[in-house]
PDB file of C-alpha atoms in Angstrom:
ATOM      1  CA  ASN A 299     105.858  94.259 108.368  1.00 66.00           C
ATOM      2  CA  ALA A 300     103.771  91.131 107.777  1.00 77.00           C
ATOM      3  CA  GLY A 301     101.012  92.927 105.902  1.00 94.00           C
ATOM      4  CA  VAL A 302      98.230  90.520 104.860  1.00 96.00           C
ATOM      5  CA  THR A 303      98.861  86.914 105.797  1.00 96.00           C
ATOM      6  CA  GLN A 304      96.915  84.044 104.294  1.00 97.00           C
ATOM      7  CA  THR A 305      96.900  80.382 105.358  1.00 96.00           C
ATOM      8  CA  PRO A 306      97.190  77.803 103.917  1.00 96.00           C
ATOM      9  CA  LYS A 307      98.955  78.400 100.651  1.00 96.00           C
ATOM     10  CA  PHE A 308      97.688  75.173  99.072  1.00 96.00           C
ATOM     11  CA  ARG A 309      94.852  72.885  99.841  1.00 96.00           C
ATOM     12  CA  ILE A 310      93.196  69.991  98.166  1.00 97.00           C
ATOM     13  CA  LEU A 311      89.585  69.123  99.224  1.00 97.00           C
ATOM     14  CA  LYS A 312      87.312  66.418  98.347  1.00 97.00           C
ATOM     15  CA  ILE A 313      83.777  67.291  97.166  1.00 97.00           C
ATOM     16  CA  GLY A 314      81.551  67.898 100.127  1.00 96.00           C
ATOM     17  CA  GLN A 315      84.273  68.682 102.584  1.00 97.00           C
ATOM     18  CA  SER A 316      84.551  72.064 104.341  1.00 96.00           C
ATOM     19  CA  MET A 317      87.377  74.308 105.298  1.00 96.00           C
ATOM     20  CA  THR A 318      88.296  77.788 106.419  1.00 97.00           C
ATOM     21  CA  LEU A 319      90.774  80.061 104.689  1.00 98.00           C
ATOM     22  CA  GLN A 320      92.525  82.225 107.142  1.00 98.00           C
ATOM     23  CA  CYS A 321      93.395  85.897 106.589  1.00 98.00           C
ATOM     24  CA  ALA A 322      94.983  88.265 109.060  1.00 97.00           C
ATOM     25  CA  GLN A 323      96.377  91.761 108.628  1.00 97.00           C
ATOM     26  CA  ASP A 324      98.494  93.826 110.920  1.00 96.00           C
ATOM     27  CA  MET A 325      97.971  97.214 109.427  1.00 94.00           C
ATOM     28  CA  ASN A 326      94.861  98.175 111.473  1.00 93.00           C
ATOM     29  CA  HIS A 327      92.835  98.434 108.228  1.00 94.00           C
ATOM     30  CA  ASN A 328      89.054  98.618 108.510  1.00 92.00           C
ATOM     31  CA  TYR A 329      88.277  97.314 104.996  1.00 94.00           C
ATOM     32  CA  MET A 330      88.938  93.726 104.110  1.00 95.00           C
ATOM     33  CA  TYR A 331      87.955  91.656 101.080  1.00 96.00           C
ATOM     34  CA  TRP A 332      87.975  88.200  99.672  1.00 97.00           C
ATOM     35  CA  TYR A 333      88.539  87.662  95.948  1.00 97.00           C
ATOM     36  CA  ARG A 334      88.790  84.586  93.833  1.00 97.00           C
ATOM     37  CA  GLN A 335      90.794  84.448  90.750  1.00 96.00           C
ATOM     38  CA  ASP A 336      89.880  82.084  87.920  1.00 93.00           C
ATOM     39  CA  PRO A 337      91.964  81.751  84.672  1.00 83.00           C
ATOM     40  CA  GLY A 338      91.181  84.493  82.200  1.00 79.00           C
ATOM     41  CA  MET A 339      88.418  85.886  84.451  1.00 82.00           C
ATOM     42  CA  GLY A 340      90.241  88.461  86.519  1.00 88.00           C
ATOM     43  CA  LEU A 341      89.325  88.656  90.223  1.00 95.00           C
ATOM     44  CA  LYS A 342      85.744  88.452  91.477  1.00 95.00           C
ATOM     45  CA  LEU A 343      84.671  89.710  94.916  1.00 95.00           C
ATOM     46  CA  ILE A 344      83.301  87.150  97.218  1.00 97.00           C
ATOM     47  CA  TYR A 345      82.640  89.041 100.453  1.00 96.00           C
ATOM     48  CA  TYR A 346      83.893  92.154 102.098  1.00 95.00           C
ATOM     49  CA  SER A 347      83.922  93.836 105.468  1.00 95.00           C
ATOM     50  CA  VAL A 348      84.087  97.550 106.513  1.00 92.00           C
ATOM     51  CA  GLY A 349      84.882  96.818 110.145  1.00 92.00           C
ATOM     52  CA  ALA A 350      84.637  94.295 113.001  1.00 93.00           C
ATOM     53  CA  GLY A 351      81.205  92.819 112.988  1.00 93.00           C
ATOM     54  CA  ILE A 352      80.135  94.182 109.590  1.00 94.00           C
ATOM     55  CA  THR A 353      80.202  92.045 106.482  1.00 95.00           C
ATOM     56  CA  ASP A 354      78.473  91.968 103.155  1.00 93.00           C
ATOM     57  CA  LYS A 355      78.237  89.923  99.972  1.00 95.00           C
ATOM     58  CA  GLY A 356      80.199  90.673  96.905  1.00 93.00           C
ATOM     59  CA  GLU A 357      79.653  89.466  93.333  1.00 92.00           C
ATOM     60  CA  VAL A 358      80.006  85.717  93.879  1.00 95.00           C
ATOM     61  CA  PRO A 359      79.093  84.832  97.506  1.00 97.00           C
ATOM     62  CA  ASN A 360      77.330  81.536  96.989  1.00 96.00           C
ATOM     63  CA  GLY A 361      78.927  78.602  98.782  1.00 96.00           C
ATOM     64  CA  TYR A 362      80.966  80.844 101.065  1.00 97.00           C
ATOM     65  CA  ASN A 363      80.564  82.449 104.484  1.00 97.00           C
ATOM     66  CA  VAL A 364      82.676  84.973 106.384  1.00 97.00           C
ATOM     67  CA  SER A 365      82.928  86.457 109.832  1.00 95.00           C
ATOM     68  CA  ARG A 366      84.844  89.521 111.225  1.00 96.00           C
ATOM     69  CA  SER A 367      85.136  89.319 115.002  1.00 96.00           C
ATOM     70  CA  THR A 368      88.227  91.375 115.173  1.00 96.00           C
ATOM     71  CA  THR A 369      89.812  94.125 113.023  1.00 95.00           C
ATOM     72  CA  GLU A 370      92.688  91.908 112.203  1.00 96.00           C
ATOM     73  CA  ASP A 371      91.060  88.654 111.080  1.00 97.00           C
ATOM     74  CA  PHE A 372      88.733  87.937 108.257  1.00 98.00           C
ATOM     75  CA  PRO A 373      88.322  84.109 107.631  1.00 98.00           C
ATOM     76  CA  LEU A 374      86.471  82.670 104.671  1.00 98.00           C
ATOM     77  CA  ARG A 375      84.486  79.524 105.226  1.00 97.00           C
ATOM     78  CA  LEU A 376      83.693  77.024 102.415  1.00 96.00           C
ATOM     79  CA  GLU A 377      80.838  74.669 103.199  1.00 89.00           C
ATOM     80  CA  LEU A 378      80.254  71.551 101.053  1.00 93.00           C
ATOM     81  CA  ALA A 379      83.079  72.157  98.660  1.00 95.00           C
ATOM     82  CA  ALA A 380      82.265  71.769  94.983  1.00 96.00           C
ATOM     83  CA  PRO A 381      84.656  71.577  91.922  1.00 96.00           C
ATOM     84  CA  SER A 382      83.422  75.040  90.847  1.00 96.00           C
ATOM     85  CA  GLN A 383      85.197  76.424  93.954  1.00 97.00           C
ATOM     86  CA  THR A 384      88.585  75.363  92.583  1.00 97.00           C
ATOM     87  CA  SER A 385      90.396  78.687  92.359  1.00 97.00           C
ATOM     88  CA  VAL A 386      93.022  80.953  93.783  1.00 97.00           C
ATOM     89  CA  TYR A 387      91.697  82.971  96.697  1.00 98.00           C
ATOM     90  CA  PHE A 388      93.147  86.333  97.667  1.00 97.00           C
ATOM     91  CA  CYS A 389      92.438  88.230 100.846  1.00 97.00           C
ATOM     92  CA  ALA A 390      93.032  91.947 100.824  1.00 96.00           C
ATOM     93  CA  SER A 391      92.786  94.969 103.062  1.00 95.00           C
ATOM     94  CA  SER A 392      92.793  98.780 102.627  1.00 92.00           C
ATOM     95  CA  TYR A 393      93.146 101.788 104.824  1.00 87.00           C
ATOM     96  CA  SER A 394      90.296 103.744 103.396  1.00 79.00           C
ATOM     97  CA  SER A 395      87.493 103.360 100.949  1.00 74.00           C
ATOM     98  CA  TYR A 396      87.423 103.825  97.176  1.00 74.00           C
ATOM     99  CA  ASN A 397      90.661 105.822  96.900  1.00 79.00           C
ATOM    100  CA  SER A 398      93.103 103.432  98.703  1.00 84.00           C
ATOM    101  CA  PRO A 399      94.982 100.627  96.930  1.00 88.00           C
ATOM    102  CA  LEU A 400      94.394  97.200  98.270  1.00 91.00           C
ATOM    103  CA  HIS A 401      97.112  95.253  99.924  1.00 94.00           C
ATOM    104  CA  PHE A 402      96.862  91.614  98.983  1.00 95.00           C
ATOM    105  CA  GLY A 403      97.908  88.431 100.651  1.00 96.00           C
ATOM    106  CA  ASN A 404      99.862  85.908  98.642  1.00 95.00           C
ATOM    107  CA  GLY A 405      96.862  83.737  97.902  1.00 96.00           C
ATOM    108  CA  THR A 406      95.580  80.246  98.637  1.00 97.00           C
ATOM    109  CA  ARG A 407      95.434  77.759  95.751  1.00 96.00           C
ATOM    110  CA  LEU A 408      92.399  75.527  96.369  1.00 97.00           C
ATOM    111  CA  THR A 409      91.600  72.401  94.356  1.00 96.00           C
ATOM    112  CA  VAL A 410      88.307  70.526  94.844  1.00 96.00           C
ATOM    113  CA  THR A 411      88.224  66.978  93.444  1.00 95.00           C
TER     114      THR A 411
ATOM    115  CA  ALA B 309      77.127  98.505  86.939  1.00 85.00           C
ATOM    116  CA  GLN B 310      80.897  98.882  86.533  1.00 90.00           C
ATOM    117  CA  LYS B 311      82.979  97.158  83.884  1.00 95.00           C
ATOM    118  CA  VAL B 312      86.697  97.039  83.013  1.00 97.00           C
ATOM    119  CA  THR B 313      87.819  95.540  79.707  1.00 97.00           C
ATOM    120  CA  GLN B 314      91.359  94.585  78.882  1.00 97.00           C
ATOM    121  CA  ALA B 315      91.361  94.110  75.152  1.00 93.00           C
ATOM    122  CA  GLN B 316      94.640  91.980  75.048  1.00 96.00           C
ATOM    123  CA  THR B 317      94.516  88.639  76.716  1.00 95.00           C
ATOM    124  CA  GLU B 318      98.121  87.860  75.945  1.00 97.00           C
ATOM    125  CA  ILE B 319     101.077  89.899  74.539  1.00 97.00           C
ATOM    126  CA  SER B 320     104.337  88.589  73.669  1.00 98.00           C
ATOM    127  CA  VAL B 321     107.421  90.896  72.926  1.00 97.00           C
ATOM    128  CA  VAL B 322     111.109  90.618  72.707  1.00 97.00           C
ATOM    129  CA  GLU B 323     113.286  92.383  75.323  1.00 97.00           C
ATOM    130  CA  LYS B 324     113.722  96.167  74.729  1.00 97.00           C
ATOM    131  CA  GLU B 325     110.462  96.549  72.775  1.00 97.00           C
ATOM    132  CA  ASP B 326     107.952  99.034  73.958  1.00 97.00           C
ATOM    133  CA  VAL B 327     104.533  97.551  74.897  1.00 97.00           C
ATOM    134  CA  THR B 328     101.201  99.137  75.614  1.00 97.00           C
ATOM    135  CA  LEU B 329      98.501  97.417  77.646  1.00 98.00           C
ATOM    136  CA  ASP B 330      94.998  98.718  77.039  1.00 97.00           C
ATOM    137  CA  CYS B 331      92.258  99.295  79.595  1.00 98.00           C
ATOM    138  CA  VAL B 332      88.776 100.582  79.036  1.00 98.00           C
ATOM    139  CA  TYR B 333      86.251 101.144  81.769  1.00 97.00           C
ATOM    140  CA  GLU B 334      82.594 101.830  82.110  1.00 97.00           C
ATOM    141  CA  THR B 335      80.915 103.616  84.989  1.00 94.00           C
ATOM    142  CA  ARG B 336      78.222 106.226  85.592  1.00 93.00           C
ATOM    143  CA  ASP B 337      79.880 107.455  88.698  1.00 91.00           C
ATOM    144  CA  THR B 338      81.734 110.695  88.195  1.00 90.00           C
ATOM    145  CA  THR B 339      84.067 110.038  91.124  1.00 90.00           C
ATOM    146  CA  TYR B 340      86.267 107.053  90.867  1.00 92.00           C
ATOM    147  CA  TYR B 341      89.799 105.645  90.970  1.00 92.00           C
ATOM    148  CA  LEU B 342      91.611 103.538  88.475  1.00 94.00           C
ATOM    149  CA  PHE B 343      94.371 101.137  89.414  1.00 95.00           C
ATOM    150  CA  TRP B 344      96.954  98.986  87.831  1.00 96.00           C
ATOM    151  CA  TYR B 345      98.280  95.799  89.531  1.00 96.00           C
ATOM    152  CA  LYS B 346     100.983  93.411  88.541  1.00 97.00           C
ATOM    153  CA  GLN B 347     100.932  89.695  89.182  1.00 96.00           C
ATOM    154  CA  PRO B 348     104.383  88.168  88.588  1.00 95.00           C
ATOM    155  CA  PRO B 349     104.810  84.325  88.213  1.00 93.00           C
ATOM    156  CA  SER B 350     105.121  84.040  91.933  1.00 92.00           C
ATOM    157  CA  GLY B 351     101.480  84.885  92.200  1.00 92.00           C
ATOM    158  CA  GLU B 352     101.262  87.895  94.530  1.00 93.00           C
ATOM    159  CA  LEU B 353      99.445  90.999  93.470  1.00 94.00           C
ATOM    160  CA  VAL B 354     101.509  94.149  93.394  1.00 94.00           C
ATOM    161  CA  PHE B 355      99.995  97.696  93.352  1.00 93.00           C
ATOM    162  CA  LEU B 356     101.575  99.840  90.661  1.00 94.00           C
ATOM    163  CA  ILE B 357      99.567 103.057  90.328  1.00 92.00           C
ATOM    164  CA  ARG B 358      96.261 104.742  91.031  1.00 91.00           C
ATOM    165  CA  ARG B 359      94.591 107.663  89.230  1.00 92.00           C
ATOM    166  CA  ASN B 360      91.455 109.521  90.328  1.00 90.00           C
ATOM    167  CA  SER B 361      88.832 110.598  87.833  1.00 91.00           C
ATOM    168  CA  PHE B 362      89.575 114.277  88.194  1.00 90.00           C
ATOM    169  CA  ASP B 363      93.313 113.992  87.438  1.00 87.00           C
ATOM    170  CA  GLU B 364      94.004 113.377  83.695  1.00 84.00           C
ATOM    171  CA  GLN B 365      97.750 114.068  83.926  1.00 83.00           C
ATOM    172  CA  ASN B 366      99.849 111.255  82.573  1.00 85.00           C
ATOM    173  CA  GLU B 367     102.401 109.690  84.850  1.00 86.00           C
ATOM    174  CA  ILE B 368     105.817 108.334  84.185  1.00 88.00           C
ATOM    175  CA  SER B 369     107.717 106.210  86.672  1.00 89.00           C
ATOM    176  CA  GLY B 370     110.980 104.928  85.236  1.00 93.00           C
ATOM    177  CA  ARG B 371     110.150 102.704  82.310  1.00 95.00           C
ATOM    178  CA  TYR B 372     106.478 102.698  83.158  1.00 95.00           C
ATOM    179  CA  SER B 373     103.983 105.263  81.945  1.00 94.00           C
ATOM    180  CA  TRP B 374     100.211 105.727  82.182  1.00 94.00           C
ATOM    181  CA  ASN B 375      97.840 107.548  79.881  1.00 94.00           C
ATOM    182  CA  PHE B 376      94.465 108.435  81.295  1.00 94.00           C
ATOM    183  CA  GLN B 377      91.820 109.828  78.914  1.00 94.00           C
ATOM    184  CA  LYS B 378      88.338 110.398  80.258  1.00 93.00           C
ATOM    185  CA  SER B 379      87.040 111.190  76.784  1.00 93.00           C
ATOM    186  CA  THR B 380      87.664 107.588  75.689  1.00 95.00           C
ATOM    187  CA  SER B 381      87.323 106.032  79.159  1.00 96.00           C
ATOM    188  CA  SER B 382      90.774 104.579  78.883  1.00 96.00           C
ATOM    189  CA  PHE B 383      93.761 104.111  81.228  1.00 96.00           C
ATOM    190  CA  ASN B 384      96.540 102.587  79.303  1.00 96.00           C
ATOM    191  CA  PHE B 385      99.822 101.379  80.601  1.00 96.00           C
ATOM    192  CA  THR B 386     103.108 101.456  78.523  1.00 96.00           C
ATOM    193  CA  ILE B 387     106.297  99.733  79.385  1.00 97.00           C
ATOM    194  CA  THR B 388     109.289 101.246  77.609  1.00 97.00           C
ATOM    195  CA  ALA B 389     112.323  99.082  76.772  1.00 97.00           C
ATOM    196  CA  SER B 390     110.679  95.925  78.259  1.00 97.00           C
ATOM    197  CA  GLN B 391     112.714  93.422  80.332  1.00 97.00           C
ATOM    198  CA  VAL B 392     112.253  89.786  81.115  1.00 97.00           C
ATOM    199  CA  VAL B 393     111.356  90.825  84.707  1.00 96.00           C
ATOM    200  CA  ASP B 394     108.262  92.570  83.354  1.00 97.00           C
ATOM    201  CA  SER B 395     106.808  89.266  82.430  1.00 98.00           C
ATOM    202  CA  ALA B 396     103.617  88.992  84.456  1.00 97.00           C
ATOM    203  CA  VAL B 397      99.779  89.326  84.436  1.00 97.00           C
ATOM    204  CA  TYR B 398      98.654  92.998  84.579  1.00 98.00           C
ATOM    205  CA  PHE B 399      95.309  93.896  85.867  1.00 97.00           C
ATOM    206  CA  CYS B 400      93.415  97.147  85.507  1.00 97.00           C
ATOM    207  CA  ALA B 401      90.862  97.799  88.154  1.00 96.00           C
ATOM    208  CA  LEU B 402      88.101 100.425  88.891  1.00 95.00           C
ATOM    209  CA  SER B 403      86.857 101.695  92.288  1.00 92.00           C
ATOM    210  CA  ILE B 404      83.809 104.039  92.342  1.00 88.00           C
ATOM    211  CA  ASN B 405      82.720 106.403  95.089  1.00 78.00           C
ATOM    212  CA  ALA B 406      79.037 105.677  94.764  1.00 72.00           C
ATOM    213  CA  GLY B 407      78.242 108.407  97.414  1.00 70.00           C
ATOM    214  CA  GLY B 408      80.566 106.645  99.891  1.00 68.00           C
ATOM    215  CA  THR B 409      78.819 103.312  99.684  1.00 71.00           C
ATOM    216  CA  SER B 410      81.082 101.314  97.437  1.00 71.00           C
ATOM    217  CA  TYR B 411      83.548 100.521 100.329  1.00 78.00           C
ATOM    218  CA  GLY B 412      86.625 100.287  98.158  1.00 79.00           C
ATOM    219  CA  LYS B 413      85.315  97.261  96.127  1.00 84.00           C
ATOM    220  CA  LEU B 414      87.321  96.795  92.988  1.00 90.00           C
ATOM    221  CA  THR B 415      86.119  95.798  89.667  1.00 93.00           C
ATOM    222  CA  PHE B 416      88.923  94.146  87.827  1.00 95.00           C
ATOM    223  CA  GLY B 417      89.590  93.483  84.214  1.00 96.00           C
ATOM    224  CA  GLN B 418      90.384  89.967  82.995  1.00 95.00           C
ATOM    225  CA  GLY B 419      94.073  90.692  82.971  1.00 96.00           C
ATOM    226  CA  THR B 420      96.684  90.786  80.188  1.00 97.00           C
ATOM    227  CA  ILE B 421      99.548  88.157  80.192  1.00 97.00           C
ATOM    228  CA  LEU B 422     102.671  89.852  79.201  1.00 98.00           C
ATOM    229  CA  THR B 423     105.644  87.664  78.162  1.00 98.00           C
ATOM    230  CA  VAL B 424     108.962  89.286  77.495  1.00 98.00           C
ATOM    231  CA  HIS B 425     111.420  87.045  75.710  1.00 97.00           C
ATOM    232  CA  PRO B 426     115.177  87.583  75.978  1.00 96.00           C
TER     233      PRO B 426
END
């Protein structure tokens, strides 16, 4: 079972560049999430989706965009990268709502210089 | 708003010591779940346990045990006879029901870095 797959694992961007972080899950989960992890700050929710075509902002959405055209895929788009977006990004999915554990991808380490 | 606080930023122990990681949460919702996740040095996040707000029974799984106390809004995690492989960052997290509108969003604590020395 692949679970949640994130690509790339590492990326270095220059200020002002754009990129898309890919996330795919093969568990037929409706709920998907993007979190960022900064040192000593825990994980903060960027965007989430409750199904294909439905997305909403989380706690720290500025500078990011998402789309959910299929159940499997939930890409995260960074426009005009800034040093403040240097972080580790985790995609996650869950079977149900508040009572289900999240299944996480292995993360993407992004550096913006 | 929800909040999760992990009082210890870093803990260092010697192998075979017992260690407790504290977690205190805040929510006005009466229906919620609490979770613990482990993040080993390799970086992935591994689910350890969940506990719902109506079940205050403690749980033991091997060397791991969890103590949930609603009266103090705490969900503490104890590792007995720690091992080097337990070295990781541990996160406590909260998910509320909010009448079915929270959609499983987790509020994380800032994490506790546990280092177990041989």
